PDB file of C-alpha atoms in Angstrom:
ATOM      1  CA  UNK U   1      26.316  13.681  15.216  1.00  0.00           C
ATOM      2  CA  UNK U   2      25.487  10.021  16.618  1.00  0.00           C
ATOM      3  CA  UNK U   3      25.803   7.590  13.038  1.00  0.00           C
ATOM      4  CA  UNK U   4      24.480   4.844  15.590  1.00  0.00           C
ATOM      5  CA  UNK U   5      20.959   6.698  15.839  1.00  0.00           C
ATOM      6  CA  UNK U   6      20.863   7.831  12.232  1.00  0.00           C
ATOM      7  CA  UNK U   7      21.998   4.133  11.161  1.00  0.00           C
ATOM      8  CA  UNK U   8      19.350   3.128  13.690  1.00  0.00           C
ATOM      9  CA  UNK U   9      16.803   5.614  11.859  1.00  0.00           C
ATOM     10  CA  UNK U  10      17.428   4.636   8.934  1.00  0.00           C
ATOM     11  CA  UNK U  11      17.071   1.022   9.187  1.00  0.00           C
ATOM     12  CA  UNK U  12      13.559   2.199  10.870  1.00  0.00           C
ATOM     13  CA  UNK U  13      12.981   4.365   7.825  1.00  0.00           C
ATOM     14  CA  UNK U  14      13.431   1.001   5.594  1.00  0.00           C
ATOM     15  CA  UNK U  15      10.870  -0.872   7.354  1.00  0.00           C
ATOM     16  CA  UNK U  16       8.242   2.054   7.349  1.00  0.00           C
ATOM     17  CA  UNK U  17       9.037   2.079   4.000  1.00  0.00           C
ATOM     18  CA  UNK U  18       8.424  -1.354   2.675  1.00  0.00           C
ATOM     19  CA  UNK U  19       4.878  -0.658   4.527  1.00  0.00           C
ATOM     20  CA  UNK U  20       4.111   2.378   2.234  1.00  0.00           C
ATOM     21  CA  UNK U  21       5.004   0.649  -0.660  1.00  0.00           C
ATOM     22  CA  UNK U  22       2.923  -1.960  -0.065  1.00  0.00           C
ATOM     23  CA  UNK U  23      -0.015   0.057   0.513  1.00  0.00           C
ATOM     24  CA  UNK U  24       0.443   2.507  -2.289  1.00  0.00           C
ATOM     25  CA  UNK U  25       1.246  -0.114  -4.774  1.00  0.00           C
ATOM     26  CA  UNK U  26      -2.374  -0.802  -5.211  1.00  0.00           C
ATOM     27  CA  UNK U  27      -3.462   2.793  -5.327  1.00  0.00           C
ATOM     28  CA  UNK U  28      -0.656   3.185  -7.844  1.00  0.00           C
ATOM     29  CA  UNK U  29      -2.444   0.767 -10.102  1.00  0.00           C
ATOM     30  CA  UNK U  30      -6.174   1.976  -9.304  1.00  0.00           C
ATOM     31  CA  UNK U  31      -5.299   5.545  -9.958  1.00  0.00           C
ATOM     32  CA  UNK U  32      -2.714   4.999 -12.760  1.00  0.00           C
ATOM     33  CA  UNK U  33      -5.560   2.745 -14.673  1.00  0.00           C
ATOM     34  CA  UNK U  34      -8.914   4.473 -13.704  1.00  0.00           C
ATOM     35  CA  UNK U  35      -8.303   8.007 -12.107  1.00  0.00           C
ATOM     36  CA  UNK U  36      -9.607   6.741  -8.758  1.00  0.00           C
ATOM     37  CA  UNK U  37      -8.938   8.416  -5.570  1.00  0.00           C
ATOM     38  CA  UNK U  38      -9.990   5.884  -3.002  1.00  0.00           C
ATOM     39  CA  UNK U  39      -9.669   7.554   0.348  1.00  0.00           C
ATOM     40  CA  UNK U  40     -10.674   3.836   1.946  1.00  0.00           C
ATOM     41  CA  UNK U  41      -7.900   1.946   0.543  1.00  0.00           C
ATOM     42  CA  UNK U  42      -6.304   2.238   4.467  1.00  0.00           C
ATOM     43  CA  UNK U  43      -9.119   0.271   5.592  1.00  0.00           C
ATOM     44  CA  UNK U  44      -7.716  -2.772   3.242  1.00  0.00           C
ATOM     45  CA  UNK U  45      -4.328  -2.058   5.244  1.00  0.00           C
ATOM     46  CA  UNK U  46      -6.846  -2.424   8.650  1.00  0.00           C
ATOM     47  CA  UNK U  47      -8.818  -5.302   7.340  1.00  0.00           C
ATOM     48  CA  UNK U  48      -5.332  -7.123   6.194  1.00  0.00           C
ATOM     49  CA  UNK U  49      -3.870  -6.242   9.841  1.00  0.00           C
ATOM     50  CA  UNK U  50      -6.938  -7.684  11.686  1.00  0.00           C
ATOM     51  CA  UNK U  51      -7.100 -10.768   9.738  1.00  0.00           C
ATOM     52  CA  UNK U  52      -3.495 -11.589  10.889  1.00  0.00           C
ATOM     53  CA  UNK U  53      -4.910 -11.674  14.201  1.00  0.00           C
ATOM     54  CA  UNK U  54      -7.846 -13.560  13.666  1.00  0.00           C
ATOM     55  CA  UNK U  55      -5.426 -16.098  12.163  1.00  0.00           C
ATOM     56  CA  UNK U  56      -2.789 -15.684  15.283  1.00  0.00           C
ATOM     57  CA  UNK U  57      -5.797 -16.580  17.467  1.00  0.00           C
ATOM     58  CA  UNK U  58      -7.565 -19.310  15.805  1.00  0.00           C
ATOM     59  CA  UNK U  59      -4.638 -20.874  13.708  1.00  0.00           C
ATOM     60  CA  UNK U  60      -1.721 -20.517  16.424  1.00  0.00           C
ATOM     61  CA  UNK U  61      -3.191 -23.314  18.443  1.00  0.00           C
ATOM     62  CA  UNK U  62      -3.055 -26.061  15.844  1.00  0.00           C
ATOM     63  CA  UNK U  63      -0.313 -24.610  13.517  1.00  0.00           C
ATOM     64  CA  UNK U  64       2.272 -23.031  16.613  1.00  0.00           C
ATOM     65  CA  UNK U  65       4.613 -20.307  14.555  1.00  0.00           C
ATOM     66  CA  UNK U  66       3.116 -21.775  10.899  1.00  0.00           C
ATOM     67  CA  UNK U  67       0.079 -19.787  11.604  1.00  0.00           C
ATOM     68  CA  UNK U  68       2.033 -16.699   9.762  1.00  0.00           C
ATOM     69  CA  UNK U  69       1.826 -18.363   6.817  1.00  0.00           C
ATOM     70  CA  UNK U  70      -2.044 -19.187   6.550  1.00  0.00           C
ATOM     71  CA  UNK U  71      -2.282 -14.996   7.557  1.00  0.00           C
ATOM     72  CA  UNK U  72      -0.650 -14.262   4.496  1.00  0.00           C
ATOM     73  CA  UNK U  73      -3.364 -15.695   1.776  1.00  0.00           C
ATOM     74  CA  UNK U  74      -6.330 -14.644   4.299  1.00  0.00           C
ATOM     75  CA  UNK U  75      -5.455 -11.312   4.516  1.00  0.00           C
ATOM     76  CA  UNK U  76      -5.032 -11.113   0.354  1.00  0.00           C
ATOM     77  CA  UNK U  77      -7.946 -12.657  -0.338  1.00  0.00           C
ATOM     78  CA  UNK U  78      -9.917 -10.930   2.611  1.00  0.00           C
ATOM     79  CA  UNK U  79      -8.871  -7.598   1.076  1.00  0.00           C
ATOM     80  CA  UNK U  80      -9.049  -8.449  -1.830  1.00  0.00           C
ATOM     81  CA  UNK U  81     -12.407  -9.750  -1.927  1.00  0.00           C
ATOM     82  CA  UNK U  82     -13.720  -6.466  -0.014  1.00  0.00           C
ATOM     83  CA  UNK U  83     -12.108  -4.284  -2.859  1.00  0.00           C
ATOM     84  CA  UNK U  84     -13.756  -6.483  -5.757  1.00  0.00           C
ATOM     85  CA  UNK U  85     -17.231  -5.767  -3.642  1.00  0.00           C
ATOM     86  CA  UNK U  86     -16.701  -1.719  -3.215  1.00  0.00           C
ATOM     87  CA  UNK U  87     -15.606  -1.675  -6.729  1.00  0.00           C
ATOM     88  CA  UNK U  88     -18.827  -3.826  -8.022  1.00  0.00           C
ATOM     89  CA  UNK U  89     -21.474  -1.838  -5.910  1.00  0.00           C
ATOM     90  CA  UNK U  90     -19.686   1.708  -5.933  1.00  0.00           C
ATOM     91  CA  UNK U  91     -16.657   2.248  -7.917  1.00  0.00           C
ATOM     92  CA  UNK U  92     -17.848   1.532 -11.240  1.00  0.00           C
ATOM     93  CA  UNK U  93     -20.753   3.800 -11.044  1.00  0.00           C
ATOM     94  CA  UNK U  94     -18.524   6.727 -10.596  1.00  0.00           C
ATOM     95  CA  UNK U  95     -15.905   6.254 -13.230  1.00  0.00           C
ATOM     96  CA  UNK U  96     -14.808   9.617 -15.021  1.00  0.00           C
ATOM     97  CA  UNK U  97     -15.926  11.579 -11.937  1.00  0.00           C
ATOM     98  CA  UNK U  98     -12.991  11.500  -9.199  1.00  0.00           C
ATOM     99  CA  UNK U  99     -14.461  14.193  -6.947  1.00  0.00           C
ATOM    100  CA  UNK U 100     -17.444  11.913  -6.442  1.00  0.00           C
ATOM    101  CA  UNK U 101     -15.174   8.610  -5.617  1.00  0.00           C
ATOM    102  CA  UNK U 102     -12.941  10.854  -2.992  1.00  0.00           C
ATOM    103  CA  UNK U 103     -16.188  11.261  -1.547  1.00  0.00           C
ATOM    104  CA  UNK U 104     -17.826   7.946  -1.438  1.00  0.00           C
ATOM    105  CA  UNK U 105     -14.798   6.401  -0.298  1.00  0.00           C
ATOM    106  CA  UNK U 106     -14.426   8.338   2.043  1.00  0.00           C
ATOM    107  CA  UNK U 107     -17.556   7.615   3.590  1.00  0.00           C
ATOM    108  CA  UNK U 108     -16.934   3.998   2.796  1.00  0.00           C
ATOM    109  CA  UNK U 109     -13.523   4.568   5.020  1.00  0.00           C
ATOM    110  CA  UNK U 110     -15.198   5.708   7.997  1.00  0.00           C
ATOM    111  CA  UNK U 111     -18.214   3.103   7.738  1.00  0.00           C
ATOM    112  CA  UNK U 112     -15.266   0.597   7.867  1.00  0.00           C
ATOM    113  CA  UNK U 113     -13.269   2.104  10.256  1.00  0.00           C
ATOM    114  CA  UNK U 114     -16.813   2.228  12.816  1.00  0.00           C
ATOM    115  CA  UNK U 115     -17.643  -1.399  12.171  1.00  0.00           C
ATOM    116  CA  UNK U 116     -13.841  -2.076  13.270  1.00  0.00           C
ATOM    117  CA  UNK U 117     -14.587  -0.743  16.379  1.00  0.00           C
ATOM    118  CA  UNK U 118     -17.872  -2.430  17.204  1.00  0.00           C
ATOM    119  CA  UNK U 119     -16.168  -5.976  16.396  1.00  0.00           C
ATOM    120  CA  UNK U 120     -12.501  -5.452  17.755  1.00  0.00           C
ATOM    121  CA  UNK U 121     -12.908  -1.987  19.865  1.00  0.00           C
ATOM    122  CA  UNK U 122     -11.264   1.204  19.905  1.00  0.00           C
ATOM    123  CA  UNK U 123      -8.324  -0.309  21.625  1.00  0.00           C
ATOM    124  CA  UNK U 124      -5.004  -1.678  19.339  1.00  0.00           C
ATOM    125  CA  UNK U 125      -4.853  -5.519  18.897  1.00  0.00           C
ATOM    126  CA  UNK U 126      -1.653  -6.637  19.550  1.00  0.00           C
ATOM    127  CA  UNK U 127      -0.421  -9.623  17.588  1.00  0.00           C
ATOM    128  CA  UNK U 128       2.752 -11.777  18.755  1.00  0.00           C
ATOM    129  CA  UNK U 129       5.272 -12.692  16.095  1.00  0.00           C
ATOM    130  CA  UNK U 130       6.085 -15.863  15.629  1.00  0.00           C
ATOM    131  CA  UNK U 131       9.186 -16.899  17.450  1.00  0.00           C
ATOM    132  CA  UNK U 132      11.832 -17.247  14.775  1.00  0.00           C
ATOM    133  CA  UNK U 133      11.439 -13.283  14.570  1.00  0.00           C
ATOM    134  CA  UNK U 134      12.032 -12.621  17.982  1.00  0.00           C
ATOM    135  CA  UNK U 135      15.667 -12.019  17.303  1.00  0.00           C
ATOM    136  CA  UNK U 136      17.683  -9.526  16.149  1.00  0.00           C
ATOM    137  CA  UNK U 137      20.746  -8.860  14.106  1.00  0.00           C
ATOM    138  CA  UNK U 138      23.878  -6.763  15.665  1.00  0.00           C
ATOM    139  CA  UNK U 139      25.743  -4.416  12.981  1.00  0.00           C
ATOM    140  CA  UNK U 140      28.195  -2.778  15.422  1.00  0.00           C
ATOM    141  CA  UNK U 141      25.902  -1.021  17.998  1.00  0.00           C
ATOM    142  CA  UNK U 142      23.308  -1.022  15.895  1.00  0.00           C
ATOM    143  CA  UNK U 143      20.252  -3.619  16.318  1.00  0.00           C
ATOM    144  CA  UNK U 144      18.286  -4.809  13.395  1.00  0.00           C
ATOM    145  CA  UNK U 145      15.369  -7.017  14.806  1.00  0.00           C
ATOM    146  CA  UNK U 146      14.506 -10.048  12.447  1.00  0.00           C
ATOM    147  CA  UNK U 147      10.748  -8.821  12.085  1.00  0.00           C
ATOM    148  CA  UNK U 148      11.683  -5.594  10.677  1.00  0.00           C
ATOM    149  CA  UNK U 149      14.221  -7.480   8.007  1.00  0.00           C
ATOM    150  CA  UNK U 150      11.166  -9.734   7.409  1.00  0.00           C
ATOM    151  CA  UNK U 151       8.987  -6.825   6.952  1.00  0.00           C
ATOM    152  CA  UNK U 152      11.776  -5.584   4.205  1.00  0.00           C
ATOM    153  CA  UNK U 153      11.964  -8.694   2.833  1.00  0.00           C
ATOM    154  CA  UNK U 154       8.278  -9.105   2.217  1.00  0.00           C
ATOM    155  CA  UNK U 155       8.044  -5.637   0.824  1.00  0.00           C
ATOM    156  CA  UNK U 156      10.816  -6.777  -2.175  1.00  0.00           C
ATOM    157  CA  UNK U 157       9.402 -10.124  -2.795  1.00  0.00           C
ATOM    158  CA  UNK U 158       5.597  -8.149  -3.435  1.00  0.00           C
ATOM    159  CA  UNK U 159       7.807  -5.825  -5.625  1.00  0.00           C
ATOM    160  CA  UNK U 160       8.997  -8.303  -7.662  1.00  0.00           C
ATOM    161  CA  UNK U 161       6.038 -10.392  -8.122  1.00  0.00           C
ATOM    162  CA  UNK U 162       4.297  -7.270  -9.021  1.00  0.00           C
ATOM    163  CA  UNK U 163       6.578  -6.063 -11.637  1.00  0.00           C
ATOM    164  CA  UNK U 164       6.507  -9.804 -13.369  1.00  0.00           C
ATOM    165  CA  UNK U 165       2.779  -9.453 -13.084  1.00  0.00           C
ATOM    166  CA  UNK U 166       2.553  -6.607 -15.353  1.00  0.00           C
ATOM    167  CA  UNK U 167       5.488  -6.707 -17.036  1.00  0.00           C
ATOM    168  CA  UNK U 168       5.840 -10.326 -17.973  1.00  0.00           C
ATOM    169  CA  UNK U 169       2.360 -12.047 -17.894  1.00  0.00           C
ATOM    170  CA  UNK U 170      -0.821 -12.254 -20.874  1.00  0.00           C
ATOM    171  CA  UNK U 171      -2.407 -10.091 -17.617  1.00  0.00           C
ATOM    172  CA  UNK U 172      -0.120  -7.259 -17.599  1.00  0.00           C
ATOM    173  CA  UNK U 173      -0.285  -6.510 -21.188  1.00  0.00           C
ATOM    174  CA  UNK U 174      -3.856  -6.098 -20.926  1.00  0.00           C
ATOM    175  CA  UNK U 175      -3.206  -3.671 -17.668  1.00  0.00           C
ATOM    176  CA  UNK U 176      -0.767  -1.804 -19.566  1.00  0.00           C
ATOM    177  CA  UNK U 177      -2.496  -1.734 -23.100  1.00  0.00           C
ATOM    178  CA  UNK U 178      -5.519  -0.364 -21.023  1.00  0.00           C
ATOM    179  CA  UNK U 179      -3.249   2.343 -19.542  1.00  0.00           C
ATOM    180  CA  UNK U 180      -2.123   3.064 -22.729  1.00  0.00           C
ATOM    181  CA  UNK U 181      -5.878   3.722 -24.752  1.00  0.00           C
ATOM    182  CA  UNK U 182      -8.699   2.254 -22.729  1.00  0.00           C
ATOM    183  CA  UNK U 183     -10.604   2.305 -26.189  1.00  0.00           C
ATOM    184  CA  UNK U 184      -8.437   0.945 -28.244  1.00  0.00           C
ATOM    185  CA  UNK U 185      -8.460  -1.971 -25.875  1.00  0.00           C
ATOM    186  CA  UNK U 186     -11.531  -2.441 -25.509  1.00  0.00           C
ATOM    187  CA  UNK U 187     -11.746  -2.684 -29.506  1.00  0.00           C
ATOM    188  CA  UNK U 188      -9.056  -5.418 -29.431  1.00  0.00           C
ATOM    189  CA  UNK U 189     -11.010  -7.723 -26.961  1.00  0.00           C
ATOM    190  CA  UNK U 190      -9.866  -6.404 -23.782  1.00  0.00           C
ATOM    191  CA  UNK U 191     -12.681  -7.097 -20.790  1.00  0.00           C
ATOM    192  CA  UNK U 192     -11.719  -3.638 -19.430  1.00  0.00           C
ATOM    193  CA  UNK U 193     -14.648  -3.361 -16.943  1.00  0.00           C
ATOM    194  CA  UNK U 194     -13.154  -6.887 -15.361  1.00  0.00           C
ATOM    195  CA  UNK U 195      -9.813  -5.479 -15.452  1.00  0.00           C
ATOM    196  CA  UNK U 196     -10.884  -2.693 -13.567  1.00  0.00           C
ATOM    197  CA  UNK U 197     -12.550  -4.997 -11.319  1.00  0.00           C
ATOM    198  CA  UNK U 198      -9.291  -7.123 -11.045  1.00  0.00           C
ATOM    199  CA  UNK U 199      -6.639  -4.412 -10.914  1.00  0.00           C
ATOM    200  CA  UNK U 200      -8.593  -2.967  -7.764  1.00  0.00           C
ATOM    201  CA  UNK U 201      -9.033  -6.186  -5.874  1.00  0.00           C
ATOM    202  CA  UNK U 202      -5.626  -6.823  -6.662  1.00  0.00           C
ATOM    203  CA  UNK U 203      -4.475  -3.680  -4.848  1.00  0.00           C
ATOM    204  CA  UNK U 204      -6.509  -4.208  -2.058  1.00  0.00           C
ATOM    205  CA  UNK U 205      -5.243  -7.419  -1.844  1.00  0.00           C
ATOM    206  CA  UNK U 206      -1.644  -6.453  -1.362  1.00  0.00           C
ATOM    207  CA  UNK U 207      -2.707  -3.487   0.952  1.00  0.00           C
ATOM    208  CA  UNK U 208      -3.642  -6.411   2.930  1.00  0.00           C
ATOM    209  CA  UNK U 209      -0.501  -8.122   3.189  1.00  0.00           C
ATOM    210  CA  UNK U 210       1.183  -4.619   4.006  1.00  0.00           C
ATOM    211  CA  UNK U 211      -1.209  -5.146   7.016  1.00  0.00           C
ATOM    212  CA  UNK U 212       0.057  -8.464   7.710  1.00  0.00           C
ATOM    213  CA  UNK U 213       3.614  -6.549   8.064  1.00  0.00           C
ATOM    214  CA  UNK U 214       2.039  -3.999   9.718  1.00  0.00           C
ATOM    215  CA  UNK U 215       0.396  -6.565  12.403  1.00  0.00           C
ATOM    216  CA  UNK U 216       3.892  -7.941  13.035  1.00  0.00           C
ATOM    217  CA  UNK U 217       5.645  -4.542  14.287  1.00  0.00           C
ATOM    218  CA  UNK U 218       2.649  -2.455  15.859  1.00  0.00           C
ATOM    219  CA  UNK U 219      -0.873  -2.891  16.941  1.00  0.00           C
ATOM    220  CA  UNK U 220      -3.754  -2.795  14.580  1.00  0.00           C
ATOM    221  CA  UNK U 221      -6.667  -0.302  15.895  1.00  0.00           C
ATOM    222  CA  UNK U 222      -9.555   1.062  14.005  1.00  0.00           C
ATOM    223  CA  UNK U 223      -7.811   3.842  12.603  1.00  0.00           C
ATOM    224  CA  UNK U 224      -4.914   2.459  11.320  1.00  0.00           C
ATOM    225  CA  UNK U 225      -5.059   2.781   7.801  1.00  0.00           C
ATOM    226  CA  UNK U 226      -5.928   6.626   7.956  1.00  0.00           C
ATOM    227  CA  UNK U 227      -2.268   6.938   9.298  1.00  0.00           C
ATOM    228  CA  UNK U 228      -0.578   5.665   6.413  1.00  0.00           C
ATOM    229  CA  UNK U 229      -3.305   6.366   3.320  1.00  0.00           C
ATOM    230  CA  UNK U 230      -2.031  10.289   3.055  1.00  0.00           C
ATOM    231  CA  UNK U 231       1.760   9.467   3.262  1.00  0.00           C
ATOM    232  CA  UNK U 232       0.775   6.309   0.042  1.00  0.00           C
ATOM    233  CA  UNK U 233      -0.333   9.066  -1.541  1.00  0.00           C
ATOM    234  CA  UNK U 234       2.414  11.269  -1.529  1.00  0.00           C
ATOM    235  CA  UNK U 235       4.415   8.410  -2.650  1.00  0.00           C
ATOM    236  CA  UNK U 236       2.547   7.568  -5.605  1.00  0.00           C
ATOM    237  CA  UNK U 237       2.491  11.412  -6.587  1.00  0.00           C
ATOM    238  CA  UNK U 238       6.456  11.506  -5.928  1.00  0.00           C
ATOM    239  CA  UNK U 239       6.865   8.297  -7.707  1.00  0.00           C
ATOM    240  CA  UNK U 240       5.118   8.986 -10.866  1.00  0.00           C
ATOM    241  CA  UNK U 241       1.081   8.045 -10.964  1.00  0.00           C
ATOM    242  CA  UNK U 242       0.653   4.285 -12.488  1.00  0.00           C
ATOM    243  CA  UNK U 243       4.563   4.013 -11.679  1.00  0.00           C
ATOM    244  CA  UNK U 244       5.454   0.966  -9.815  1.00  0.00           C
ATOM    245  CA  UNK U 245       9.337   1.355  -9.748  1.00  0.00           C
ATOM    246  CA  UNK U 246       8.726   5.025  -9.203  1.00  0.00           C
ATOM    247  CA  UNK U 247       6.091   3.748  -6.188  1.00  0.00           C
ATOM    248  CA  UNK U 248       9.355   1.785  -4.988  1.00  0.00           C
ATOM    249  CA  UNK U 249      11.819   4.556  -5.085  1.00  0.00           C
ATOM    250  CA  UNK U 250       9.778   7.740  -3.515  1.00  0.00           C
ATOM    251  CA  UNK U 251       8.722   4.655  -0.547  1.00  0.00           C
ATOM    252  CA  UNK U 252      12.312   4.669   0.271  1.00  0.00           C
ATOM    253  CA  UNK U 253      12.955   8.351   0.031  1.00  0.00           C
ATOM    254  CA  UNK U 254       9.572   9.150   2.084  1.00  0.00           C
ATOM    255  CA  UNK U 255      10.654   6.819   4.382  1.00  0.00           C
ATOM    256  CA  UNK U 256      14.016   7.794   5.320  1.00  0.00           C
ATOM    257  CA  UNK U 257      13.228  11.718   5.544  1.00  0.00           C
ATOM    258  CA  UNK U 258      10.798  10.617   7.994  1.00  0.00           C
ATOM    259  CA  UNK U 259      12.226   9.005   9.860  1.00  0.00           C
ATOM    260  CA  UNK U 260      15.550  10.825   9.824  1.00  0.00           C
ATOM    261  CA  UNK U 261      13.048  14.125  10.367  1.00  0.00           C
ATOM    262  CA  UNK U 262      11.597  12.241  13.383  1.00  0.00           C
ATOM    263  CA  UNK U 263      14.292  11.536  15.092  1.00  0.00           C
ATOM    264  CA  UNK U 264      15.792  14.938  15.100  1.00  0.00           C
ATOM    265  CA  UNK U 265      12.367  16.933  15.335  1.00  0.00           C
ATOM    266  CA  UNK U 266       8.882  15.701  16.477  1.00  0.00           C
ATOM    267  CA  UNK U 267       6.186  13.617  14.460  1.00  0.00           C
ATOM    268  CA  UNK U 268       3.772  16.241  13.602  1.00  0.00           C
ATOM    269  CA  UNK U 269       6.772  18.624  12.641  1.00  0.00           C
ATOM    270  CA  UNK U 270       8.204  15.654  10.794  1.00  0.00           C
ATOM    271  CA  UNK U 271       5.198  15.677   8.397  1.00  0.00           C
ATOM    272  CA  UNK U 272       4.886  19.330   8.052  1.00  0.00           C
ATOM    273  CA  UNK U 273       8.836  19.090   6.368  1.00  0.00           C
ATOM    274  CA  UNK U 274       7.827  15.860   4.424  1.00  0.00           C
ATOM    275  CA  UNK U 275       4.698  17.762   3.086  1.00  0.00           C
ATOM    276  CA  UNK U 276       7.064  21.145   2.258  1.00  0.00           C
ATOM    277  CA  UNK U 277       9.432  19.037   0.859  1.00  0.00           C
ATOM    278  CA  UNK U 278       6.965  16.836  -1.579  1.00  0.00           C
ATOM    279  CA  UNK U 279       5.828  20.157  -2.526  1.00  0.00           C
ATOM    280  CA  UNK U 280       9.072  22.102  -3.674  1.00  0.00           C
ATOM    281  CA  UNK U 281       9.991  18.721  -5.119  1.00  0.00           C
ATOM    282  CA  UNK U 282       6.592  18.603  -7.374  1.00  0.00           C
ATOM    283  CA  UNK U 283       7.818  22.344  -8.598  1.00  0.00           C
ATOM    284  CA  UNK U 284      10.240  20.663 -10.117  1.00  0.00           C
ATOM    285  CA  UNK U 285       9.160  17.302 -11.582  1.00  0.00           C
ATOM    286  CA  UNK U 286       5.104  17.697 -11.615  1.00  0.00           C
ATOM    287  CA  UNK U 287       5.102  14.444 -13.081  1.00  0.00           C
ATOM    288  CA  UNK U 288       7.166  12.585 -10.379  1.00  0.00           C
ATOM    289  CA  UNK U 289      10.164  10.934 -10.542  1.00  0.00           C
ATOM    290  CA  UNK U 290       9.581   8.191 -12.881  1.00  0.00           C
ATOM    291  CA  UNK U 291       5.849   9.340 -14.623  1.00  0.00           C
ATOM    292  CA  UNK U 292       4.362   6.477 -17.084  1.00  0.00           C
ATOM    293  CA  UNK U 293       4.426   7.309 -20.940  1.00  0.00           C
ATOM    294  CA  UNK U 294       0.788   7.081 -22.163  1.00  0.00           C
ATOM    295  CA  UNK U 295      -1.400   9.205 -24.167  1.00  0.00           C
ATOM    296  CA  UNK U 296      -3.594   8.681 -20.951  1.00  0.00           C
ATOM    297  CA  UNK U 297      -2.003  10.707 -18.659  1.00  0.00           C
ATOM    298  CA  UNK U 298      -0.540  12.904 -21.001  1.00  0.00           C
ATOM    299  CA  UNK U 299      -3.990  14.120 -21.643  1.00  0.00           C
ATOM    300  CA  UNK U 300      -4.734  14.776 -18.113  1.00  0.00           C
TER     301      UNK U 300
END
């Protein structure tokens, strides 16, 4: 057995990792707080990804390798501000009924997807990295390239601003007191339809910086999101629903076997084993690895 190629795996593993978490981190909150299954929240991931290279093409110019930096924000906002908007005109009408928002979003996902195409065509988008990630770092024979570590490293940083957000801040008490008895927060002066509105653009907003990542390392097409929306699912069901350190570890589990399941089989038979495995391991922990303690979800 080559430990070179699994090491190399593995380190590929831990960058398609620290994409899923970013993009199931929002549904992690959307579900956890309001039972929604938004089949569109890819389409932030695209949106996020195709703002990076809007900014590449119209900041590079002026700003050389600092352009990177104004993607960040624009993508956040971008998504975020297209998540506030589904969640205004569509979400909110549908609340209780999560059949009905599978299906609307859905639809919403492939209206998105189609007006991709007629802007940016059915072709990827490729976007170059700035130059100070062009390199790479050499662990024996193994490579790690600098836009991969960057895409790790952006992945933790998220992580940790997300767990002060609700763990540490006058805004996460209201997201988890919410969690906890939506009515009984609402009775104490909790806004809990702008909360909802909030917690969603927020997770839209940091599916688009996965797609900033995601820009970086491959090209962004049309259908981009719908390639990673079923696997941040699997991860927020593995991690625990409303779980964000459980969101963290199942990332990094799903991640590795996939990668480790890639490299020794083919990608379609890759997913077939991830999706056997998710289900013998939900057999044994329904309520995924780390579920959140709430009358809530225990009455689901």
């Amino acid at each position: 057995m080559d430990l070179t190629f699994i090491s190399g795996q593995l380190f590929t593993g831990l960058s398609v990792a620290s994409i899923l978490l970013l993009a199931a981190l929002g549904l992690a909150l959307s579900f956890g707080l309001m039972r929604v299954i938004n089949m569109a929240h890819g389409e932030f991931l695209m949106v996020g990804g195709y703002l990076t290279y809007l900014a590449a093409q119209w900041a590079a110019p002026t700003l050389g390798d600092a352009w990177l930096w104004v993607a960040f924000p624009l993508a956040f906002l971008g998504a975020g501000l297209l998540g506030a908007l589904m969640e205004f005109t569509v979400i909110r009408r549908l609340y209780g009924r999560p059949l009905d928002t599978l299906l609307a979003t859905f639809g919403i996902s492939l209206i998105l997807q189609q007006a991709a195409r007629q802007l940016f065509g059915s072709t990827g988008v490729p976007v170059t990295a700035p130059a100070w990630l062009s390199g790479a770092v050499q662990l024996g024979d193994v490579t790690l390239p600098f836009v991969r570590l960057f895409v790790v490293a952006l992945a933790l940083i998220v992580l940790g601003g997300m767990w002060w957000l609700l763990n540490r801040s006058r805004f996460g008490m209201h997201v988890r007191a919410v969690n906890q008895n939506r009515e009984m927060a609402a009775a104490l002066g909790v806004n809990t339809r702008s909360l909802d509105m909030l917690v969603f653009a927020l997770g839209a907003g940091v599916a688009g910086v996965a797609g900033v990542g995601l820009a970086l390392i491959a090209p962004v097409n049309p259908t981009v999101g719908a390639a990673y929306i079923v696997n941040a699912f699997l991860v927020v069901v593995v991690g625990g629903v409303g779980s964000v350190l459980g969101a963290a570890v199942a990332a990094v589990l799903l991640g590795f076997v996939t990668a480790l399941a890639e490299g020794f089989t083919s990608v379609s038979l890759a997913q077939a084993i991830l999706l056997v495995l998710v289900v013998a391991f939900l057999q044994w922990k329904p309520r995924g690895l780390i579920p959140t303690k709430s009358r809530a979800l225990e009455d689901v």
